[in-house]
Every structure is written in C-alpha cells, then in structure tokens.
CSV table of C-alpha atoms and ligand atoms in Angstrom, one decimal:
chain,number,residue,atom,x,y,z
G,272,UNK,CA,-55.5,21.3,46.9
G,273,UNK,CA,-52.2,22.8,46.4
G,274,UNK,CA,-50.7,20.7,48.9
G,275,UNK,CA,-52.1,17.7,46.9
G,276,UNK,CA,-50.8,19.0,43.5
G,277,UNK,CA,-47.4,19.4,45.0
G,278,UNK,CA,-47.7,15.7,46.6
G,279,UNK,CA,-48.6,14.4,42.8
G,280,UNK,CA,-46.1,16.0,41.3
G,281,UNK,CA,-43.3,14.8,43.6
G,282,UNK,CA,-44.6,11.4,43.4
G,283,UNK,CA,-44.6,11.3,39.6
G,284,UNK,CA,-41.1,12.6,39.7
G,285,UNK,CA,-40.4,9.8,41.9
G,286,UNK,CA,-41.9,7.3,39.8
G,287,UNK,CA,-40.2,8.7,37.0
G,288,UNK,CA,-36.8,8.7,38.7
G,289,UNK,CA,-37.3,5.1,40.2
G,290,UNK,CA,-38.5,3.9,36.5
G,291,UNK,CA,-34.8,5.3,35.3
G,292,UNK,CA,-32.8,3.7,38.2
G,293,UNK,CA,-34.4,0.4,37.3
G,294,UNK,CA,-33.2,0.7,34.0
G,295,UNK,CA,-30.4,-1.9,33.5
G,296,UNK,CA,-27.8,-0.5,30.8
G,297,UNK,CA,-25.4,-2.9,28.7
G,298,UNK,CA,-22.8,-1.5,26.8
G,299,UNK,CA,-22.3,-3.8,23.9
G,300,UNK,CA,-19.0,-3.1,22.3
G,301,UNK,CA,-17.5,-4.1,18.9
G,302,UNK,CA,-14.7,-2.9,16.6
G,303,UNK,CA,-16.5,-3.2,12.9
G,304,UNK,CA,-18.7,-0.9,11.1
G,305,UNK,CA,-22.3,-0.3,12.1
G,306,UNK,CA,-23.3,-1.5,8.2
G,307,UNK,CA,-21.9,-5.0,8.7
G,308,UNK,CA,-23.4,-8.5,9.8
G,309,UNK,CA,-22.2,-8.1,13.4
G,310,UNK,CA,-23.0,-4.4,13.6
G,311,UNK,CA,-26.4,-4.4,12.2
G,312,UNK,CA,-27.3,-7.7,14.4
G,313,UNK,CA,-26.1,-5.5,17.7
G,314,UNK,CA,-28.4,-2.8,16.9
G,315,UNK,CA,-31.3,-5.4,16.0
G,316,UNK,CA,-30.6,-7.1,19.4
G,317,UNK,CA,-30.8,-3.8,21.0
G,318,UNK,CA,-34.2,-3.0,19.4
G,319,UNK,CA,-35.6,-6.5,20.7
G,320,UNK,CA,-34.0,-6.1,24.0
G,321,UNK,CA,-35.9,-2.7,25.0
G,322,UNK,CA,-39.2,-4.1,23.5
G,323,UNK,CA,-38.8,-7.5,25.0
G,324,UNK,CA,-38.1,-6.3,28.5
G,325,UNK,CA,-40.4,-3.3,28.2
G,326,UNK,CA,-37.4,-0.6,28.9
G,327,UNK,CA,-36.0,-2.2,31.3
G,328,UNK,CA,-32.9,-2.9,29.7
G,329,UNK,CA,-31.3,-0.5,27.5
G,330,UNK,CA,-28.4,-1.8,25.2
G,331,UNK,CA,-25.7,0.9,24.1
G,332,UNK,CA,-23.9,-0.2,20.9
G,333,UNK,CA,-20.8,0.9,20.6
G,334,UNK,CA,-19.1,0.3,16.9
G,335,UNK,CA,-16.0,0.7,15.2
G,336,UNK,CA,-13.6,0.4,18.4
G,337,UNK,CA,-15.1,3.2,19.7
G,338,UNK,CA,-14.7,2.1,23.0
G,339,UNK,CA,-11.8,-0.4,22.7
G,340,UNK,CA,-9.8,-2.3,20.4
G,341,UNK,CA,-9.6,-6.0,19.9
G,342,UNK,CA,-7.3,-7.1,22.9
G,343,UNK,CA,-8.7,-4.5,25.1
G,344,UNK,CA,-12.4,-5.2,24.7
G,345,UNK,CA,-12.2,-9.1,26.2
G,346,UNK,CA,-10.4,-7.2,29.2
G,347,UNK,CA,-13.3,-4.8,29.6
G,348,UNK,CA,-15.8,-7.5,29.5
G,349,UNK,CA,-14.1,-9.4,31.9
G,350,UNK,CA,-13.5,-6.6,34.6
G,351,UNK,CA,-17.4,-5.8,33.7
G,352,UNK,CA,-16.4,-2.3,32.4
G,353,UNK,CA,-18.8,-3.6,29.4
G,354,UNK,CA,-21.0,-6.1,29.7
G,355,UNK,CA,-21.7,-7.6,26.1
G,356,UNK,CA,-19.2,-8.6,23.3
G,357,UNK,CA,-19.2,-10.1,19.8
G,358,UNK,CA,-15.4,-10.9,19.2
G,359,UNK,CA,-14.5,-13.0,16.5
G,360,UNK,CA,-14.0,-16.7,16.9
G,361,UNK,CA,-9.9,-16.4,16.7
G,362,UNK,CA,-10.3,-13.9,19.9
G,363,UNK,CA,-10.5,-16.6,22.1
G,364,UNK,CA,-7.3,-18.6,21.7
G,365,UNK,CA,-5.2,-15.5,23.1
G,366,UNK,CA,-7.8,-15.7,26.2
G,367,UNK,CA,-6.4,-19.1,26.5
G,368,UNK,CA,-9.3,-21.5,25.3
G,369,UNK,CA,-7.5,-22.8,22.4
G,370,UNK,CA,-10.3,-25.0,21.2
G,371,UNK,CA,-11.5,-21.9,19.6
G,372,UNK,CA,-8.7,-21.8,17.3
G,373,UNK,CA,-10.4,-24.8,15.1
G,374,UNK,CA,-12.2,-22.2,13.7
G,375,UNK,CA,-9.2,-20.6,12.0
G,376,UNK,CA,-7.7,-24.1,10.4
G,377,UNK,CA,-7.8,-23.0,6.7
G,378,UNK,CA,-10.5,-24.6,4.6
G,379,UNK,CA,-12.0,-26.5,7.4
G,380,UNK,CA,-15.8,-25.4,6.3
G,381,UNK,CA,-17.0,-26.5,3.0
G,382,UNK,CA,-20.0,-24.4,3.1
G,383,UNK,CA,-22.3,-22.4,5.6
G,384,UNK,CA,-24.0,-25.8,6.0
G,385,UNK,CA,-21.0,-27.2,7.2
G,386,UNK,CA,-20.1,-24.3,9.7
G,387,UNK,CA,-23.8,-24.5,11.4
G,388,UNK,CA,-23.0,-28.0,12.1
G,389,UNK,CA,-20.9,-27.1,14.5
G,390,UNK,CA,-21.9,-23.7,15.7
G,391,UNK,CA,-25.6,-24.6,16.0
G,392,UNK,CA,-24.7,-28.1,17.3
G,393,UNK,CA,-23.2,-29.5,20.5
G,394,UNK,CA,-19.7,-28.9,19.4
G,395,UNK,CA,-20.4,-25.2,19.3
G,396,UNK,CA,-22.6,-25.3,22.8
G,397,UNK,CA,-19.3,-27.3,24.3
G,398,UNK,CA,-16.9,-24.9,23.2
G,399,UNK,CA,-18.9,-21.8,25.0
G,400,UNK,CA,-19.1,-23.5,28.0
G,401,UNK,CA,-15.4,-23.3,28.3
G,402,UNK,CA,-15.5,-19.8,28.5
G,403,UNK,CA,-17.3,-20.1,31.8
G,404,UNK,CA,-14.3,-20.5,34.2
G,405,UNK,CA,-13.2,-17.2,32.5
G,406,UNK,CA,-16.3,-15.3,33.6
G,407,UNK,CA,-17.7,-15.2,30.3
G,408,UNK,CA,-21.1,-16.6,29.5
G,409,UNK,CA,-21.4,-17.5,25.8
G,410,UNK,CA,-24.8,-16.6,24.5
G,411,UNK,CA,-24.7,-17.8,20.8
G,412,UNK,CA,-22.9,-17.5,17.5
G,413,UNK,CA,-23.2,-15.0,14.9
G,414,UNK,CA,-21.8,-15.6,11.2
G,415,UNK,CA,-19.9,-13.2,9.3
G,416,UNK,CA,-18.6,-15.2,6.2
G,417,UNK,CA,-15.4,-16.8,4.3
G,418,UNK,CA,-12.4,-14.7,4.1
G,419,UNK,CA,-10.7,-13.7,0.7
G,420,UNK,CA,-6.8,-12.2,0.6
G,421,UNK,CA,-6.0,-8.8,-1.1
G,422,UNK,CA,-2.6,-7.0,-1.6
G,423,UNK,CA,-1.5,-4.4,-4.1
G,424,UNK,CA,-0.4,-7.3,-6.5
G,425,UNK,CA,-2.4,-10.0,-8.1
G,426,UNK,CA,-2.7,-13.2,-5.9
G,427,UNK,CA,-3.4,-16.1,-7.7
G,428,UNK,CA,-0.7,-18.9,-7.5
G,429,UNK,CA,0.7,-19.6,-4.0
G,430,UNK,CA,3.9,-18.3,-5.5
G,431,UNK,CA,2.2,-14.9,-5.1
G,432,UNK,CA,2.3,-14.9,-1.3
G,433,UNK,CA,5.9,-15.2,-1.0
G,434,UNK,CA,7.7,-12.8,1.1
G,435,UNK,CA,4.5,-10.8,1.5
G,436,UNK,CA,3.3,-9.3,4.7
G,437,UNK,CA,-0.4,-10.1,5.7
G,438,UNK,CA,-2.0,-8.3,8.7
G,439,UNK,CA,-3.7,-11.2,10.6
G,440,UNK,CA,-5.8,-11.2,14.0
G,441,UNK,CA,-3.8,-12.9,17.0
G,442,UNK,CA,-3.5,-16.3,16.2
G,443,UNK,CA,-1.0,-19.0,16.0
G,444,UNK,CA,-3.2,-20.9,13.6
G,445,UNK,CA,-3.5,-18.0,11.3
G,446,UNK,CA,0.1,-17.5,11.5
G,447,UNK,CA,1.0,-21.0,10.2
G,448,UNK,CA,-1.5,-20.6,7.3
G,449,UNK,CA,0.2,-17.2,6.0
G,450,UNK,CA,3.5,-19.2,6.7
G,451,UNK,CA,1.9,-22.1,4.7
G,452,UNK,CA,2.2,-19.8,1.4
G,453,UNK,CA,5.5,-18.3,2.2
G,454,UNK,CA,4.0,-15.1,3.4
G,455,UNK,CA,5.0,-12.9,6.6
G,456,UNK,CA,2.2,-12.9,9.1
G,457,UNK,CA,1.6,-9.6,11.2
G,458,UNK,CA,-0.5,-9.2,14.2
G,459,UNK,CA,-2.3,-6.2,14.4
G,460,UNK,CA,-5.5,-4.7,15.8
G,461,UNK,CA,-8.4,-4.7,13.2
G,462,UNK,CA,-8.7,-0.8,13.4
G,463,UNK,CA,-5.3,0.0,12.8
G,464,UNK,CA,-5.3,-2.3,9.3
G,465,UNK,CA,-6.7,0.4,7.1
G,466,UNK,CA,-3.9,2.5,7.7
G,467,UNK,CA,-1.0,-0.1,7.9
G,468,UNK,CA,-2.4,-0.8,4.3
G,469,UNK,CA,-2.0,2.7,3.3
G,470,UNK,CA,1.5,3.2,4.2
G,471,UNK,CA,3.0,-0.2,3.4
G,472,UNK,CA,3.4,-1.4,6.8
G,473,UNK,CA,1.6,-4.4,5.4
G,474,UNK,CA,1.4,-5.7,1.9
G,475,UNK,CA,-2.2,-7.3,2.2
G,476,UNK,CA,-4.6,-8.8,4.5
G,477,UNK,CA,-7.5,-11.4,5.0
G,478,UNK,CA,-10.9,-10.5,5.7
G,479,UNK,CA,-14.7,-11.5,4.5
G,480,UNK,CA,-15.9,-8.6,2.2
G,481,UNK,CA,-18.3,-6.9,4.6
G,482,UNK,CA,-14.9,-5.9,6.7
G,483,UNK,CA,-13.0,-5.4,3.7
G,484,UNK,CA,-15.2,-2.8,2.0
G,485,UNK,CA,-16.9,-0.9,5.0
G,486,UNK,CA,-13.2,-0.2,6.6
G,487,UNK,CA,-12.6,1.2,2.8
G,488,UNK,CA,-9.5,-1.6,2.5
G,489,UNK,CA,-10.7,-1.5,-1.0
G,490,UNK,CA,-8.9,2.4,-1.5
G,491,UNK,CA,-5.8,0.9,-0.7
G,492,UNK,CA,-5.4,-2.6,-2.0
G,493,UNK,CA,-5.3,-2.8,-5.7
G,494,UNK,CA,-6.3,-6.6,-5.4
G,495,UNK,CA,-8.8,-8.9,-4.2
G,496,UNK,CA,-8.8,-12.7,-4.6
G,497,UNK,CA,-12.0,-14.4,-3.7
G,498,UNK,CA,-10.3,-17.3,-2.1
G,499,UNK,CA,-13.1,-18.5,0.7
G,500,UNK,CA,-9.8,-20.2,2.6
G,501,UNK,CA,-11.0,-19.6,5.9
G,502,UNK,CA,-14.2,-18.6,7.9
G,503,UNK,CA,-14.6,-15.6,10.4
G,504,UNK,CA,-17.7,-15.2,12.7
G,505,UNK,CA,-18.4,-14.4,16.0
G,506,UNK,CA,-19.6,-15.7,19.6
G,507,UNK,CA,-21.7,-13.2,21.5
G,508,UNK,CA,-20.9,-13.0,25.1
G,509,UNK,CA,-21.4,-11.2,28.2
G,510,UNK,CA,-19.9,-10.7,31.6
G,511,UNK,CA,-20.9,-13.8,33.4
G,512,UNK,CA,-21.3,-12.3,36.9
G,513,UNK,CA,-23.5,-9.4,35.7
G,514,UNK,CA,-25.7,-12.0,33.4
G,515,UNK,CA,-26.2,-14.2,36.3
G,516,UNK,CA,-27.2,-11.4,38.7
G,517,UNK,CA,-29.9,-10.1,36.2
G,518,UNK,CA,-33.5,-11.2,37.4
G,519,UNK,CA,-34.5,-14.2,36.0
G,520,UNK,CA,-37.6,-12.9,34.0
G,521,UNK,CA,-35.4,-10.0,32.3
G,522,UNK,CA,-32.7,-12.6,31.7
G,523,UNK,CA,-35.4,-15.0,30.0
G,524,UNK,CA,-36.6,-11.7,27.6
G,525,UNK,CA,-32.6,-10.8,26.8
G,526,UNK,CA,-32.3,-14.6,25.9
G,527,UNK,CA,-35.4,-14.5,23.5
G,528,UNK,CA,-34.1,-11.3,22.1
G,529,UNK,CA,-30.6,-12.9,21.4
G,530,UNK,CA,-32.2,-15.9,19.9
G,531,UNK,CA,-34.0,-13.5,17.5
G,532,UNK,CA,-30.8,-11.4,16.6
G,533,UNK,CA,-28.6,-14.7,16.1
G,534,UNK,CA,-31.3,-15.8,13.6
G,535,UNK,CA,-31.4,-12.1,12.1
G,536,UNK,CA,-27.7,-12.1,12.2
G,537,UNK,CA,-27.0,-15.4,10.3
G,538,UNK,CA,-29.8,-14.6,7.5
G,539,UNK,CA,-28.2,-11.4,6.6
G,540,UNK,CA,-24.5,-12.3,6.5
G,541,UNK,CA,-24.4,-13.9,3.0
G,542,UNK,CA,-26.3,-10.9,1.6
G,543,UNK,CA,-24.1,-8.2,3.2
G,544,UNK,CA,-20.9,-10.2,1.7
G,545,UNK,CA,-22.7,-10.0,-1.6
G,546,UNK,CA,-23.4,-6.3,-1.1
G,547,UNK,CA,-19.8,-5.8,-0.2
G,548,UNK,CA,-18.2,-7.6,-3.4
G,549,UNK,CA,-20.7,-5.6,-5.4
G,550,UNK,CA,-19.3,-2.0,-3.5
G,551,UNK,CA,-15.9,-3.1,-4.1
G,552,UNK,CA,-16.4,-4.0,-7.8
G,553,UNK,CA,-18.7,-0.8,-8.7
G,554,UNK,CA,-15.6,1.6,-6.8
G,555,UNK,CA,-13.5,0.5,-9.7
G,556,UNK,CA,-10.4,1.0,-7.1
G,557,UNK,CA,-9.8,-2.8,-6.6
G,558,UNK,CA,-9.4,-5.5,-9.4
G,559,UNK,CA,-11.5,-8.4,-8.1
G,560,UNK,CA,-10.3,-12.0,-9.1
G,561,UNK,CA,-12.1,-15.1,-8.4
G,562,UNK,CA,-9.6,-18.1,-8.3
G,563,UNK,CA,-10.1,-20.7,-10.7
G,564,UNK,CA,-10.8,-24.4,-9.0
G,565,UNK,CA,-7.5,-25.5,-10.2
G,566,UNK,CA,-6.0,-22.3,-8.1
G,567,UNK,CA,-7.9,-23.0,-5.3
G,568,UNK,CA,-7.2,-26.7,-5.2
G,569,UNK,CA,-3.3,-25.6,-4.9
G,570,UNK,CA,-4.1,-22.9,-2.1
G,571,UNK,CA,-5.7,-25.4,-0.3
G,572,UNK,CA,-3.1,-28.0,-0.8
G,573,UNK,CA,-0.7,-25.5,0.6
G,574,UNK,CA,-2.3,-24.6,3.9
G,575,UNK,CA,-4.0,-28.2,4.7
G,576,UNK,CA,-0.8,-29.3,6.0
G,577,UNK,CA,-1.5,-26.5,8.7
G,578,UNK,CA,-4.0,-28.9,9.8
G,579,UNK,CA,-1.5,-31.5,11.2
G,580,UNK,CA,0.9,-29.0,12.1
G,581,UNK,CA,-1.5,-27.2,14.7
G,582,UNK,CA,-3.4,-30.3,15.9
G,583,UNK,CA,-2.1,-30.6,19.2
G,584,UNK,CA,-2.8,-26.7,19.8
G,585,UNK,CA,-6.2,-27.1,19.8
G,586,UNK,CA,-6.3,-30.7,21.1
G,587,UNK,CA,-6.8,-34.0,18.9
G,588,UNK,CA,-10.1,-34.4,20.3
G,589,UNK,CA,-11.5,-30.9,19.5
G,590,UNK,CA,-10.2,-31.5,15.6
G,591,UNK,CA,-11.8,-34.4,15.4
G,592,UNK,CA,-15.4,-33.3,16.6
G,593,UNK,CA,-14.8,-30.7,13.9
G,594,UNK,CA,-14.2,-32.7,11.1
G,595,UNK,CA,-17.0,-35.5,12.0
G,596,UNK,CA,-19.5,-32.4,12.3
G,597,UNK,CA,-18.3,-30.9,9.1
G,598,UNK,CA,-17.4,-33.7,6.8
G,599,UNK,CA,-13.8,-32.3,6.3
G,600,UNK,CA,-11.2,-34.9,5.6
G,601,UNK,CA,-7.8,-33.2,5.6
G,602,UNK,CA,-6.7,-36.1,3.1
G,603,UNK,CA,-8.9,-35.5,0.6
G,604,UNK,CA,-8.3,-32.4,-1.5
V,783,LMR,C1,-10.6,-8.7,12.8
V,783,LMR,O1,-9.7,-8.3,13.3
V,783,LMR,O2,-10.1,-9.0,11.4
V,783,LMR,C2,-11.8,-9.4,12.9
V,783,LMR,O3,-11.8,-9.7,14.3
V,783,LMR,C3,-13.1,-7.9,13.0
V,783,LMR,C4,-14.2,-8.3,13.2
V,783,LMR,O4,-14.6,-8.2,14.4
V,783,LMR,O5,-15.0,-8.9,12.3
C-alpha cells in the first residue's frame, strides 16, 4: 500500500514535470508601453495562445524595452534570444528590406482603409515574404496610427520646422521627410526619446498619439500639432527556425490566436489614439493644435517631393504597387 502510494505520487510528479517541460515559451519583446495598441494586442495574443494551445504555449510579454531596445531586438530575434516581436514597419529598412520604407513615405495613406488595402492585401503579404531569407517569418500587420509632430514652439507653417532637431526612427525616408521642411533629423531609440526631449538634445518628435501620451512626452513638449502626415504601424514577426520547428497543430493554434489578436489590434488602435489625445488635452501641459486644411496642404506640398527623391530606394515597382493599392497620386494635392 505504502509502495503503491509512493508510486502514484512519483508518477503524478513525473506527469507534472513532463507537462511543464513540454511547455513552449515564446518571449515577445516590444518597446512601447503596455497600454498602447501594440502592448494590449501582445497581451491579448498571449491569453489566446495559452487558451487555444491548452497551456502548451506560454507567451511572455516584455513591454517598454524591458529586454531590448529598437535595434537590439531585431538582432535578438534573428539569433533566437527572443521568438516574437512587433517592430514598427520602419525597422525593416535598416535590416536591408528597403521596400518596407514605402510605409514611411509622407502622406502615403489618406485613411486607415487605404492603409489596409496594403497591409491586408497581396502587397502586404509580398513584403512579409521578403523577410524569410533573413530568418524571419511575418505573421501579420498590427495598426497603430497616423503620426503628429510636437515641439516646444508651435508647429503650424512649414517655416516653423526650420532648424529644429526632430527625433525620428532609423529610416532614410524619415530623414528626408524632416529635411524637406528644413528640420534636422536625429535618429534615436524609442526608449531614449523622453529624456532627449526633456534635456533639449532634440526639440521635437513625431509619433502616433498613443506613443506620445504613454511615454509622457506631453510632460516635456509644450506644443502638439495634429498633422497625420505619415503612418506608424507594425509587423508581427517570429524567428522562422523556431516557428517551423513547432508541432503543426500547435503552430495552427498559434496562427488562429494571431488572427484574432490582429483583428483586435486593428479594432482598438484608433480608439487608443483618441483616448491618448483626450489624455494630453486633459493634462493641460501641451497645447494641441489641429492644422487647418490649408496648413496641412502646405505641409503636404513640402513633403511630397520625398516620394520622387526616395523612389529608387524602395524601388519603383514597390512604390507603384503602393500607389495602386492606396490610390495615392503624388501629382495631386
Ligand atoms: C518608434 O521608435 O517611434 C516606434 O517604433 C515605437 C513603436 O514601436 O511604436
């Protein structure tokens, strides 16, 4: 009897041990706050993944650059130190997949619908496929939103940007965007922006409002101009070797979990940005200004030459496929 009990306990412990060791852990690293579209969708995916795989997969989400900063996270994914990321689309140019920089072209998307024509259609799928030779598998696109500019002085006319230093992501297209209005581009990791604004290392920045607010940039920027001059969103990516090595049934369950998370991300993004704007206004620390139609057209006129200037970088074919999908016409203001 005593022996039988011991045997049962040992078997139970072994079963628990096996179950634990059979659990696959996916480290999902990102650089933004947990209460952003990306942060929330990552947690949503983690919950879905646990449910659909019945605990076989545990997704650990690390927000706010807790594991890696911008550039480092891409390297970490490629060597397998993390398994999943959702970098902004601008992060793929420095990786060598320059076609992604088409997303950075100013005023490329008139609306979220126009954006989805790319991200949810064949052009978007074709771009993700280009990541595979780099050991990266793209699972889908998550929205954030359109960017606005901030500084300590009002930004209404193009002349207001002249001589000011603006933090941007590492992107040759974004460098040209800032130069097109006479500003000075400064590439910097996202986690360093708040301090750079606070200490005056840079004068201003661009980002969707959810990033602006959750990084507390409104505490260190007196003026925010709603310009919607460009887009910032994400591709969810995994280490390809890791992904291909998963049992087919588990991979299928994770794909389902990702489909739901992508739908969720795209559903909440606009609302998160709206709430962030309300938060900025409520703080009373930053004056919010919405560009008039004429002011926005003047900004567009100044920035659109970036399309011609940078066309060769992303390739004429890619650019045309974007124009065809979105209906953007650089000749029309
Ligand atoms: C940035 O660096 O501004 C963005 O890529 C941050 C993010 O991931 O939204």
